[in-house]
XYZ file of C-alpha atoms in Angstrom:
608
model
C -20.034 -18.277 76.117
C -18.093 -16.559 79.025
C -18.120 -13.478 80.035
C -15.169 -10.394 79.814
C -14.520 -11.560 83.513
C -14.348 -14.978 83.459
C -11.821 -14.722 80.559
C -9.390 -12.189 82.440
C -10.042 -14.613 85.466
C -8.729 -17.474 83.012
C -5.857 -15.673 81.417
C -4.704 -15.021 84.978
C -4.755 -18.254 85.973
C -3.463 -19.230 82.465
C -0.272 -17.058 82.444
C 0.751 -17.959 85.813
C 0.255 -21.847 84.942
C 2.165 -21.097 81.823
C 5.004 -19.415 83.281
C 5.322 -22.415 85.756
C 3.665 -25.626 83.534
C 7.528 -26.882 82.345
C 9.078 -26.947 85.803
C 5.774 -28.379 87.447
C 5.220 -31.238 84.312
C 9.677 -32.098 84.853
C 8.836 -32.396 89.043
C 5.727 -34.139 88.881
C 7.024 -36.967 86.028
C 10.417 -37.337 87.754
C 8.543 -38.879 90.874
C 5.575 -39.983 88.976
C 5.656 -40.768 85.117
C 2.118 -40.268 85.136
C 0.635 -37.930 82.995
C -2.639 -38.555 83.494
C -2.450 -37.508 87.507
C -0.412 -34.941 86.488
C -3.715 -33.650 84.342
C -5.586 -34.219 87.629
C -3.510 -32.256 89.801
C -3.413 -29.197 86.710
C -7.521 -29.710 86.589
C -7.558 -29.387 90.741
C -5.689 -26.275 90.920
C -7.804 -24.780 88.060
C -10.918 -25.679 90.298
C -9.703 -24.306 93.298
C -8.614 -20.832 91.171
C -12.421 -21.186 90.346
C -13.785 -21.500 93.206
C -11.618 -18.844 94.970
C -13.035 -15.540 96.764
C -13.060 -12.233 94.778
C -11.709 -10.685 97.948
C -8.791 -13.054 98.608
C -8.053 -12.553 94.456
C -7.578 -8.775 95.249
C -5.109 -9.672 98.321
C -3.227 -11.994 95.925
C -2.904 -9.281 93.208
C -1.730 -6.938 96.278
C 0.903 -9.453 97.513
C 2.292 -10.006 94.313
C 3.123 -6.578 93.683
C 4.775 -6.906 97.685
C 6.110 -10.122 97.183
C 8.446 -9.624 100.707
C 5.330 -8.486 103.171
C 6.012 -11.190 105.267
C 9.789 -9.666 106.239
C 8.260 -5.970 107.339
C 10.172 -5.184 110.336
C 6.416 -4.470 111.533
C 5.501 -7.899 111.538
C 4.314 -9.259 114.798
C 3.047 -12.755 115.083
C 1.210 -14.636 118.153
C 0.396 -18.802 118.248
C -2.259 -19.907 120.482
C -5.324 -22.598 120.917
C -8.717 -21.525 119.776
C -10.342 -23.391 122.700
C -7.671 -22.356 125.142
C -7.836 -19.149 124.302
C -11.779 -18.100 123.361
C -13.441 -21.190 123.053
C -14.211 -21.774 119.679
C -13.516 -19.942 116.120
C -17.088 -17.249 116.438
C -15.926 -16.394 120.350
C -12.295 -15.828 118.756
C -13.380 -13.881 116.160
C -15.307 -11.238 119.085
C -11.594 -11.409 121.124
C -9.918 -9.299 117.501
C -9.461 -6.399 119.526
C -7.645 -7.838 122.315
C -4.943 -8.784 119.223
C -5.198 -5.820 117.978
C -4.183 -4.222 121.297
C -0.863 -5.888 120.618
C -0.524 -4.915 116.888
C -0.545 -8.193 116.208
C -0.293 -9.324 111.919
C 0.088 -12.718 112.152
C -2.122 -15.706 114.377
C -1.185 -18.990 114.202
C -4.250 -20.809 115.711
C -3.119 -24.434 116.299
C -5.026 -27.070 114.483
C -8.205 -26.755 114.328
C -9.525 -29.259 111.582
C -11.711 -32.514 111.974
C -9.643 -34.889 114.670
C -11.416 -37.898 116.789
C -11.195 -37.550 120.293
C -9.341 -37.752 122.660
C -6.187 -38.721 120.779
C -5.213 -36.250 118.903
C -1.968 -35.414 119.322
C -3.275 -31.710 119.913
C -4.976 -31.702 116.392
C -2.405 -33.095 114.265
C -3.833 -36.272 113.656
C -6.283 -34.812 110.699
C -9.431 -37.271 110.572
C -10.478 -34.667 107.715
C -8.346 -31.788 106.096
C -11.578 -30.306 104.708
C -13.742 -29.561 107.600
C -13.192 -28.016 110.979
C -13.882 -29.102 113.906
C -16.766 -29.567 115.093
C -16.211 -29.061 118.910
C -14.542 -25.389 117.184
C -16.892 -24.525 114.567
C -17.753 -24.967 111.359
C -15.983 -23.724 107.657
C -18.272 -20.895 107.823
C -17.033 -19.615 111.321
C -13.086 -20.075 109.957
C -13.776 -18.001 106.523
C -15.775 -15.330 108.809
C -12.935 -15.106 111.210
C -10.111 -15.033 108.732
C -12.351 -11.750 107.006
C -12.415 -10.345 110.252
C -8.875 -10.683 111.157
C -7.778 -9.329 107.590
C -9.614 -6.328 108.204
C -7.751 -6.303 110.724
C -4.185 -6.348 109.207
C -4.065 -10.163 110.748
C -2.854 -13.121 108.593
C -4.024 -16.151 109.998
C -1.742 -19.075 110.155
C -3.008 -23.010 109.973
C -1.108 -25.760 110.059
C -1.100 -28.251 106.927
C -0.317 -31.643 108.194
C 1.598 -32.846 105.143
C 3.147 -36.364 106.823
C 0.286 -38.392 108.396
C -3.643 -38.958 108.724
C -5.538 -39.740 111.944
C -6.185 -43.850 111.467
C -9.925 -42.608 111.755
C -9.284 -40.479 108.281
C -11.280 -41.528 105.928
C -8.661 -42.839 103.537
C -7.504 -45.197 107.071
C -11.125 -46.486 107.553
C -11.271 -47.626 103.531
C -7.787 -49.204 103.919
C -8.819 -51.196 107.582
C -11.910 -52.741 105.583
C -9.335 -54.305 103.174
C -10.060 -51.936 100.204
C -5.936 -51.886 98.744
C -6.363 -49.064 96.544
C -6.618 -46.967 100.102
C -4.275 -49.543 101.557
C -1.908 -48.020 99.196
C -2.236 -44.589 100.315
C 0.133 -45.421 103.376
C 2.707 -47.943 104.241
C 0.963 -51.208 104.820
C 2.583 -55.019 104.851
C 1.624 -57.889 105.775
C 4.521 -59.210 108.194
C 7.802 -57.512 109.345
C 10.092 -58.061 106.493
C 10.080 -54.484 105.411
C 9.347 -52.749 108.710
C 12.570 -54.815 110.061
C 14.698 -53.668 107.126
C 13.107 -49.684 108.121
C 13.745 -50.014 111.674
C 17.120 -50.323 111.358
C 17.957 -47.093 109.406
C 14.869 -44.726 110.764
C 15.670 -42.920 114.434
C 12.318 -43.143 116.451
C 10.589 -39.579 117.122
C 9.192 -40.713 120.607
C 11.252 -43.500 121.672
C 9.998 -43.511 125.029
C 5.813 -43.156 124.904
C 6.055 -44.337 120.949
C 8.255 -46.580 120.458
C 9.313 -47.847 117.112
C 8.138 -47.107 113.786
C 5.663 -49.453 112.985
C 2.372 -50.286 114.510
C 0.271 -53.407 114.055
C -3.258 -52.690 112.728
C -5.627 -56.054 113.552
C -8.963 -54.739 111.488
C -6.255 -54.774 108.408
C -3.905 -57.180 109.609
C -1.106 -55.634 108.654
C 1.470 -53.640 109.772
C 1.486 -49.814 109.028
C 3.838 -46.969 108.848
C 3.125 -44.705 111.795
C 6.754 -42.217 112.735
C 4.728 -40.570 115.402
C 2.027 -41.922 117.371
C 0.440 -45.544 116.624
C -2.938 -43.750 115.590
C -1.106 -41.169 112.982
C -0.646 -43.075 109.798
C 2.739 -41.979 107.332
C 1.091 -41.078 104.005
C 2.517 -42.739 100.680
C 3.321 -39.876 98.842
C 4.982 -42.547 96.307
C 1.476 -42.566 95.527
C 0.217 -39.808 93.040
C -2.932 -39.823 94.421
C -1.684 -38.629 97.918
C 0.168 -35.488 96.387
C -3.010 -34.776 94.097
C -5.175 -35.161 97.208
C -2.878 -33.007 99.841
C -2.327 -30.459 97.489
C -6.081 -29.845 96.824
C -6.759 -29.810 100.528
C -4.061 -27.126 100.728
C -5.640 -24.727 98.312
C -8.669 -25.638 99.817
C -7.481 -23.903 103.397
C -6.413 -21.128 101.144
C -9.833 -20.157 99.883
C -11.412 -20.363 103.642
C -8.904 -17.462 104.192
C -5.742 -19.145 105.568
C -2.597 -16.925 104.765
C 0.489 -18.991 105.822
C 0.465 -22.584 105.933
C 2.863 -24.123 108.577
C 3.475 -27.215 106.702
C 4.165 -29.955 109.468
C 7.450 -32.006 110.185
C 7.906 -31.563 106.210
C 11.346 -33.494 106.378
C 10.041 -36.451 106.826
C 7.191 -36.985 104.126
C 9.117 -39.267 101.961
C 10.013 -42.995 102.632
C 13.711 -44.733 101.443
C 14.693 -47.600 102.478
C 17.704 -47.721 103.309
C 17.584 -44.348 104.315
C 16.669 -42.437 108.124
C 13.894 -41.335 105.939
C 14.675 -37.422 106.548
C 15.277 -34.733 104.223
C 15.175 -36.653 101.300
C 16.222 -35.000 97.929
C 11.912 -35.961 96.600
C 10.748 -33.845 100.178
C 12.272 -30.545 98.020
C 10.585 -31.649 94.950
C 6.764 -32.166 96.489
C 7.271 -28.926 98.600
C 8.401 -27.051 95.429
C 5.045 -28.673 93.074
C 3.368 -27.509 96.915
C 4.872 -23.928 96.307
C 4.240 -23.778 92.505
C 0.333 -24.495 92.960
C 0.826 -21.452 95.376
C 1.939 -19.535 93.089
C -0.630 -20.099 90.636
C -3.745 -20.389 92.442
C -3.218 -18.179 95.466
C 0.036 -16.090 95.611
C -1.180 -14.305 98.922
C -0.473 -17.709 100.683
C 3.348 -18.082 102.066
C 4.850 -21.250 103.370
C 6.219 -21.954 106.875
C 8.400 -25.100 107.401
C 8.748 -26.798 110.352
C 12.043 -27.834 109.954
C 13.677 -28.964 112.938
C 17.225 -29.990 111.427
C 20.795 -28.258 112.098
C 21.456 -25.213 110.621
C 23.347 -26.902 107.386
C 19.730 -28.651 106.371
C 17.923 -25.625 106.165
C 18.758 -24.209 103.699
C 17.704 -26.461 101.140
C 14.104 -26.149 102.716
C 13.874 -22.807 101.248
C 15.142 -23.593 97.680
C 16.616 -21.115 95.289
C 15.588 -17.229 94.204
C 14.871 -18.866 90.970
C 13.268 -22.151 92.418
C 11.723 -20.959 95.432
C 10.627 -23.735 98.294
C 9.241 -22.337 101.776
C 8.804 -18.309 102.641
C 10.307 -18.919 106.085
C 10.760 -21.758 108.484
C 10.590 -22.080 112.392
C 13.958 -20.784 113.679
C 14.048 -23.871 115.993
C 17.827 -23.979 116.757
C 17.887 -20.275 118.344
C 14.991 -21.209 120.511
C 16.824 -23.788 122.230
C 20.572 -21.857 122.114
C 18.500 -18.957 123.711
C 17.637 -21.203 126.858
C 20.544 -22.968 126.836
C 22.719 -19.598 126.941
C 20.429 -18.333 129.770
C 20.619 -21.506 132.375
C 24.418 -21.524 132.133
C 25.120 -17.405 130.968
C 27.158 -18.443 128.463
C 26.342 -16.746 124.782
C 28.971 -19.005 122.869
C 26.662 -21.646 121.756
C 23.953 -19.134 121.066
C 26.565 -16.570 118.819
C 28.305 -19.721 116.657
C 24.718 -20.738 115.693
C 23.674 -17.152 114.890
C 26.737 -16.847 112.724
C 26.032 -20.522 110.771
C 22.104 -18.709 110.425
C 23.520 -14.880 109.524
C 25.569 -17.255 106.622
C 22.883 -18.514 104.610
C 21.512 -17.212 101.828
C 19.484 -13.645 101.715
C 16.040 -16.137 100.890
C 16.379 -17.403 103.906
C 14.014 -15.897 106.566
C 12.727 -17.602 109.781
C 9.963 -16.593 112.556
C 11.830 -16.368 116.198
C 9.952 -18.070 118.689
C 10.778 -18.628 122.838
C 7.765 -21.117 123.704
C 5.086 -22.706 121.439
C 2.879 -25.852 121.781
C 5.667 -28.144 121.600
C 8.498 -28.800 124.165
C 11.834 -27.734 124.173
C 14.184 -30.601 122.505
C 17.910 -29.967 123.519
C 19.136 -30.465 120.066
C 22.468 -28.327 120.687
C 25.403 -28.549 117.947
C 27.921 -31.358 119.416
C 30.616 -30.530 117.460
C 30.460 -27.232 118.611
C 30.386 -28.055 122.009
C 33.341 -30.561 121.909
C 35.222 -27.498 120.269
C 34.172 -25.227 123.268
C 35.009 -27.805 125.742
C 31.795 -28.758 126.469
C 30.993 -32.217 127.002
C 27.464 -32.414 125.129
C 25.516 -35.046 126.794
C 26.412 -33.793 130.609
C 25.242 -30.018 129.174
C 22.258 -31.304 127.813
C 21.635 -33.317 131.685
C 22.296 -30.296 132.885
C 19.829 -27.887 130.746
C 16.595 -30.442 131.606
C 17.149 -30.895 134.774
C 18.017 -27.114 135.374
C 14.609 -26.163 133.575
C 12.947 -28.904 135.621
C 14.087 -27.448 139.075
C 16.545 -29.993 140.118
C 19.672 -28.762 140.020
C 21.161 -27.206 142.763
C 20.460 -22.841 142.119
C 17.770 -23.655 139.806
C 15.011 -21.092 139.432
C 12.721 -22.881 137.210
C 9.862 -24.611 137.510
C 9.095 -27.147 134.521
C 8.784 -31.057 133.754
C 10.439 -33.416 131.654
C 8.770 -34.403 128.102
C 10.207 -38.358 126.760
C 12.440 -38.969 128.788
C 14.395 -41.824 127.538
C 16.471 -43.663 130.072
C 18.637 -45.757 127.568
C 19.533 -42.549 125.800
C 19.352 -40.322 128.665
C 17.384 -38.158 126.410
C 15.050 -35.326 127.543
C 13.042 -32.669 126.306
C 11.609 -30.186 128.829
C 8.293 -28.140 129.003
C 6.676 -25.075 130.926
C 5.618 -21.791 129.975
C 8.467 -19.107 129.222
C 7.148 -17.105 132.438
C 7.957 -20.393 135.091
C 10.732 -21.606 133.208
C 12.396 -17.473 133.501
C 11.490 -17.862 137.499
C 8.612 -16.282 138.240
C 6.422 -18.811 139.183
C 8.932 -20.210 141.883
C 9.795 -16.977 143.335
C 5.809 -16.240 143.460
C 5.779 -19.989 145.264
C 8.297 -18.432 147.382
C 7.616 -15.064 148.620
C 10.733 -14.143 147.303
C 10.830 -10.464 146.190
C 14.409 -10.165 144.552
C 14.082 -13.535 142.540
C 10.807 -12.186 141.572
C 12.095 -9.293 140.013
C 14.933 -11.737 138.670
C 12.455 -13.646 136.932
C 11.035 -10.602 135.399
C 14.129 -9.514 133.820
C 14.658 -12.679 132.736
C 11.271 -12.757 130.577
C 11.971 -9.500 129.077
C 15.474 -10.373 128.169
C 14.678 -13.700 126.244
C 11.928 -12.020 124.394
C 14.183 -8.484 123.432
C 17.085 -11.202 122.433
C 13.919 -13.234 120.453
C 12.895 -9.728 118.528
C 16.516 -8.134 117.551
C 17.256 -11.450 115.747
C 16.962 -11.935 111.746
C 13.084 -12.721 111.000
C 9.977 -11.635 113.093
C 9.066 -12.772 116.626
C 6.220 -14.662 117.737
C 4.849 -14.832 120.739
C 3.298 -17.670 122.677
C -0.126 -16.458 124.225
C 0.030 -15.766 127.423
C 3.537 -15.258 127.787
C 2.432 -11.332 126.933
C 0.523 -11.365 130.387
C 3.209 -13.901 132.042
C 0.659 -16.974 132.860
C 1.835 -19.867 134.601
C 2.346 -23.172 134.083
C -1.352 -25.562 134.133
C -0.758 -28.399 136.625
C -3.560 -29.253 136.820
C -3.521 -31.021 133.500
C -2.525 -33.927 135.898
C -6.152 -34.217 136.755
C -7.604 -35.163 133.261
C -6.700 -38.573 132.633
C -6.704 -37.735 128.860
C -4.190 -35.185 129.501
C -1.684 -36.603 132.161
C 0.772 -38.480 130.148
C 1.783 -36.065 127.949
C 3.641 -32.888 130.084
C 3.281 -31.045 127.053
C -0.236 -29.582 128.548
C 2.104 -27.697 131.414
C 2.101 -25.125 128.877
C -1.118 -25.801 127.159
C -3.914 -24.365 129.774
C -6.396 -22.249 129.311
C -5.729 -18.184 128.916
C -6.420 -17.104 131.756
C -8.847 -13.425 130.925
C -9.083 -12.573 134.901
C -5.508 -11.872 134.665
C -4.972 -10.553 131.267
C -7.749 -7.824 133.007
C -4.778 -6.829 135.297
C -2.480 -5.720 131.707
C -3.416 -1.727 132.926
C -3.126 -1.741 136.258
C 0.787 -0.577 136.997
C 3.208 -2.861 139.707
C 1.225 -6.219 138.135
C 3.498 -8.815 136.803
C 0.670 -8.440 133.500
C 1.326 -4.344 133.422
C 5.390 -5.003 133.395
C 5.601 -7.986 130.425
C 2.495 -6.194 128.911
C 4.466 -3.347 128.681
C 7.730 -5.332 127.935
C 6.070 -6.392 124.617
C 5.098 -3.595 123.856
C 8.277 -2.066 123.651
C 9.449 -4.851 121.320
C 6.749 -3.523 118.707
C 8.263 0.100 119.606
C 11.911 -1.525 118.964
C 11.063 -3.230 115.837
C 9.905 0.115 114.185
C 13.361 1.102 113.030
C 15.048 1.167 109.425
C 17.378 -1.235 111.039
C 14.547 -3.882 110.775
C 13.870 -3.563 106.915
C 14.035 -6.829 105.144
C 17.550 -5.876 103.659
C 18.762 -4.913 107.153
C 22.552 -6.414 107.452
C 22.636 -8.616 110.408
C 25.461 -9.958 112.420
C 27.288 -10.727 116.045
C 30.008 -8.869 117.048
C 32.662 -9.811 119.487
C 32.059 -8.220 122.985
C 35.267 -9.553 124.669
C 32.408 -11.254 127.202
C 31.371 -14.195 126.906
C 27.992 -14.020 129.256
C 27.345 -11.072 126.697
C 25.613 -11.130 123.016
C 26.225 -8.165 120.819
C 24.295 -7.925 117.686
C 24.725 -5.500 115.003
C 21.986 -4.527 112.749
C 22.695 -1.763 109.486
C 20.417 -0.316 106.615
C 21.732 2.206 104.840
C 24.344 3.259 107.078
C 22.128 3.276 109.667
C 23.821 0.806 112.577
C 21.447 -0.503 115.906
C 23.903 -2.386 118.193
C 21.727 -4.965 120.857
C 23.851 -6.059 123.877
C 22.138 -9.035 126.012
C 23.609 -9.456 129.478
C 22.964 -13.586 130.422
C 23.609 -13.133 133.793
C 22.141 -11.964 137.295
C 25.280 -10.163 137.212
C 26.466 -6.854 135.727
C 28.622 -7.248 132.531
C 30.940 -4.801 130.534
C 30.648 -5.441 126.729
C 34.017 -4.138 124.810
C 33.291 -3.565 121.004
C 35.639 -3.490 118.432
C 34.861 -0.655 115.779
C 35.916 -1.048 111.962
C 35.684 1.058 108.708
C 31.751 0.241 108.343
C 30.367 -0.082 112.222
C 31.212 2.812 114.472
C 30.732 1.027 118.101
C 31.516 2.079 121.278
C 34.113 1.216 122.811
C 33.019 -0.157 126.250
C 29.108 -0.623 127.547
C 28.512 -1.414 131.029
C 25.393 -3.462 131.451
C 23.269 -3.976 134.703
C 21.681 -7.822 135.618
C 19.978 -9.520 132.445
C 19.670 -5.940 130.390
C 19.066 -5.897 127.160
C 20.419 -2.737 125.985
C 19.784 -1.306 122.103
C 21.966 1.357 121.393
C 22.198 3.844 117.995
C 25.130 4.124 117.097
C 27.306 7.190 115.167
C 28.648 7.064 111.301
C-alpha cells in the first residue's frame, strides 16, 4: 500500500503526463511506430520523477507558478571552466561568494561530465552522460554545489550534448567489438557508398583541422558518422533507443541539480540524405518530446539552444505558445554584428539584424553574450551586405584579420581559428579585453589607446546588456584578463587557438577588483553598473524593444518601453564623438539631438 504522499507525488506526475500523453504518444509514433519504446521512455520519466529530490520538487512547484523567471530583467548570467576557474566542482563551490559579489543568477560551467583525455574537444565528447569527471569531482560534489549555488539565487547551467558520443562512450566501445545492436546506435557502413552520397549534400563544420564527414574506424571496420571531430561519433537518433537513452540522461542532470540545459549544436541531430542534414523538420519534434519530459518530470529545468543559424531559423527552435520547444537560445548573430560594427564603426549590420530579432515572436528570448568558449565565426547576413554595398567576403577578410592585428590601425590582439585557404574562411579568437585593445596598448606603453581599449570593453558589454534577453558574461572579462599564450606550450593544447581565451582565471588579479585606477577596479565597476542598469521597469519581460533611427550611422539607438515608461540607449562605435538625431512620434518622446563623446554608451529616460 502507499502512503498519502506517494499518491499526491503520483497524481502530480500523473496529471502532468496526462495533460501532455496525446501530443507525446502522436511525436514519438510519427518518428518511431513503436509503442513498446514509447512505454520505455513513459516508464523512464516516471523513474526519474521517482527518484527526484524533495527540494528540487518544491523549486519546480515554485517555477511553475513563475513560469517566465528566466526573463527577470534581474537576471545575470556568467560561463566559465570549473578547472580554469577553481579547480574542481568542491573548490568552486567555496569561490560562491566571489559570484555572488557580482549578483550573479545564472553559471554555466562548461562540461564537466566523464570525457577521455586529452581529446576532448573541451568536454563535449561525453565518454559518459551519467558521471562527472573524475579529474572535477564526483556526482556528489555537482548535487552539493548546485544546493549551494541555489541558496544562493544561482541556477547552474550544463551542457547536454544531444548530437555525438566520445568513440570511448560506452555505446562506441560495444559497437568497435562488432556488437550491431550498438553499431546501430550511430552511423556505421561498411564502404563509402552512403558516406559518398552524404558528402555531397552535408557542409563540413571544420573543414580545415576536420575534414569531411566521415571517419574510418579499423577496430569496426567501418566507416562512421562523425560531423565534428573523428573521435565524436553522430548518434542515430533514427534509433528509439538513442532518444529513450538521451532523454533519461537529461532528467538525470536534472535531479543532480542542473537548472538550464544548453542543449548542444541541436540543429544537427538528425540525418537525411539528401539533405545538409541541418534543421530538419524531426530536430523540432525530438526537442519538443525533450521539452515535454521537462515538463512533466522537472518543470524548474529550462532549455537553452545552441542554435547558430540566421535569424529566419530560429524561430522554429523555440516552437509555439501552445507547443513550446526551447526557453531561450544563444543570441549568436548579435555577438558577431556587435564586433563586426565595432572594427569598422558602422551600426548598419548590427541594427538590420536587431530589427529581423525585435520581429519574431514574443516566445522568443535569447541570452546576449560578447565572448564564450568558442571562437567568433563571421557568419554576417550576405544579402544584407550586398544591399548595403558591402562586398561580404572582403568584410569578412577584413574583420579576422582586423581582430588578429594585421591590418593596418588595428588595435587587437587575437589569432585565427580554421582557417580555410580554399574558402578563405576564418573564425577568430581572444578574450573580449585583447580583442577591445587593451592588451596591445599595455604591450605598448601607450596611455591614450589604453584608455581606448577601456571604453571599448565597457561599450560592447552596455550594448550586450540593453539588448532583448539577459547578458552573460565570460569570466574574466569582469576583471579584463588577457589572452593565455602560453597555451602554445602544451602540445595538447597548441593546435586549437581556441585556448587564447581558455586560460586559467587569474585570482592575483581579480584581488586588484577594489583597488581604484586598476584596469580590474574600472571593468569591475563597469559591470557593475550593468546590474545597476538592468534594474529598471524598462527591463521587464514585456518591455517593448526596438532601434530607432539616429540619422548616424556609427551610432545605435535603442528604445526600450513598459508601461509608458521609455529608456533610450545610444552606442557611439567610434573613437570619435557622434551626434545622434532622434525622431519623436505619438508613443516615444525622444530628444531631439544627443551629442555623444568617443565609444559612450549613453542611457537616457526619457519624458511622456
Amino acid at each position: 500500500m502507499i502512503s498519502a504522499d506517494e499518491a499526491e507525488i503520483d497524481e502530480t506526475f500523473g496529471n502532468r503526463l496526462a495533460a501532455r500523453h496525446d501530443e507525446l504518444e502522436q511525436l514519438f509514433m510519427s518518428l518511431y511506430d513503436d509503442r513498446a519504446a514509447l512505454e520505455e521512455l513513459e516508464e523512464a520519466m516516471a523513474q526519474a520523477y521517482a527518484e527526484r529530490p524533495a527540494d528540487l520538487k518544491e523549486l519546480d512547484a515554485k517555477r511553475e507558478a513563475d513560469p517566465e523567471w528566466y526573463k527577470r530583467g534581474t537576471m545575470f548570467g556568467m560561463t566559465m571552466y570549473t578547472d580554469l576557474f577553481a579547480g574542481s566542482l568542491r573548490k568552486l563551490a567555496n569561490r560562491i561568494p566571489y559570484l555572488q559579489e557580482q549578483d550573479l543568477t545564472y553559471l554555466h560551467l562548461m562540461p564537466l561530465l566523464k570525457m577521455p583525455h586529452p581529446q576532448n574537444d573541451g568536454g563535449y565528447a561525453v565518454e559518459d552522460f551519467t558521471t562527472v569527471d573524475p579529474t572535477l569531482g564526483t556526482n556528489h560534489d555537482l548535487a552539493n554545489l548546485t544546493k549551494k549555488l541555489r541558496a544562493a539565487g544561482i541556477s547552474l547551467c550544463l551542457d547536454f550534448v544531444m548530437n555525438h558520443t566520445a568513440s570511448t562512450h560506452e555505446w562506441a566501445m560495444k559497437a568497435k567489438a562488432g556488437d550491431p545492436e550498438y553499431q546501430d546506435y550511430y552511423f556505421c557502413y561498411d564502404d563509402r557508398t552512403i558516406p559518398d552520397q552524404y558528402e555531397r549534400t552535408v557542409p563540413q563544420v571544420f573543414p580545415n583541422t576536420a575534414p569531411g564527414n566521415f571517419t574510418w574506424n579499423e577496430e569496426m571496420r567501418k566507416w562512421v558518422l562523425t560531423s565534428f571531430y573523428p573521435f565524436q561519433w553522430d548518434l542515430n537518433y533514427r534509433n528509439p533507443k538513442v532518444l529513450v537513452a538521451m532523454l533519461s540522461n537529461a532528467l538525470n542532470l536534472a535531479n543532480l541539480g542542473v537548472e538550464v540545459l544548453r542543449i548542444d549544436a541541436v540543429p544537427y541531430i538528425w540525418k537525411e540524405l539528401g539533405t545538409s542534414c541541418r534543421n530538419l523538420p524531426q530536430v523540432h519534434t525530438i526537442v519538443r518530446m525533450l521539452r515535454i519530459a521537462l515538463e512533466c518530470v522537472c518543470p524548474a529545468v529550462v532549455l537553452k539552444g545552441e542554435v547558430v543559424m540566421a535569424p529566419k531559423e530560429l524561430a522554429a527552435y523555440f516552437g509555439t505558445p501552445e507547443h513550446p520547444e526551447c526557453h531561450m537560445l544563444y543570441n549568436v548573430s548579435i555577438m558577431v554584428n556587435l564586433w563586426s560594427a565595432l572594427a569598422n564603426g558602422d551600426t548598419r549590420l548590427l541594427k538590420a539584424q536587431l530589427d529581423a530579432l525585435n520581429a519574431l515572436p514574443e516566445n522568443c528570448w535569447f541570452v546576449n553574450y560578447l565572448r564564450c568558449h568558442d571562437d567568433i565565426g563571421w557568419g554576417l547576413d550576405e544579402p544584407k551586405e550586398w544591399e548595403l554595398g558591402i562586398d561580404p567576403q572582403r568584410h569578412k577578410e577584413f574583420l579576422y584579420h582586423f581582430y588578429e592585428g594585421s591590418v593596418p590601425g588595428s588595435w587587437s590582439m587575437g589569432e585565427l581559428y580554421n582557417y580555410d585557404p580554399v574558402s578563405r574562411d576564418a573564425r577568430s579568437c581572444g578574450t573580449t579585453a585583447s580583442l577591445c585593445g587593451i592588451e596591445k596598448a599595455i604591450y605598448t606603453h601607450d596611455r591614450s589607446s589604453y584608455v581606448r581599449g577601456v571604453e571599448r570593453d565597457l561599450l560592447m558589454h552596455r550594448t550586450m546588456a540593453f539588448l532583448r534577453g539577459f547578458p552573460m558574461l565570460n569570466c574574466g572579462d569582469e576583471i579584463g584578463q588577457l589572452n593565455g599564450w602560453d597555451y602554445k606550450d602544451d602540445p595538447d593544447k597548441a593546435d586549437d587557438s581556441r585556448n587564447l581565451h581558455r586560460s586559467k582565471f587569474n585570482w592575483r588579479n581579480a584581488e586588484k577588483r577594489d583597488t581604484p585606477g586598476t584596469l580590474q577596479h574600472e571593468l569591475w565597476e563597469g559591470m557593475k553598473g550593468l546590474r545597476e542598469m538592468r534594474d529598471d521597469p524598462a527591463f521587464a519581460p514585456d518591455a517593448w524593444v526596438t532601434t530607432w533611427d539616429a540619422h548616424n550611422d556609427h551610432v545605435l539607438a535603442v528604445v526600450r518601453q513598459v508601461e509608458g515608461e521609455t529608456l533610450l540607449g545610444l552606442f557611439n562605435f567610434t573613437m570619435d564623438g557622434q551626434t545622434a538625431y532622434l525622431d519623436s512620434n505619438a508613443g516615444v518622446n525622444l530628444p531631439w539631438k544627443v551629442d555623444l563623446t568617443p565609444y559612450e554608451a549613453k542611457i537616457i529616460r526619457c519624458g511622456e
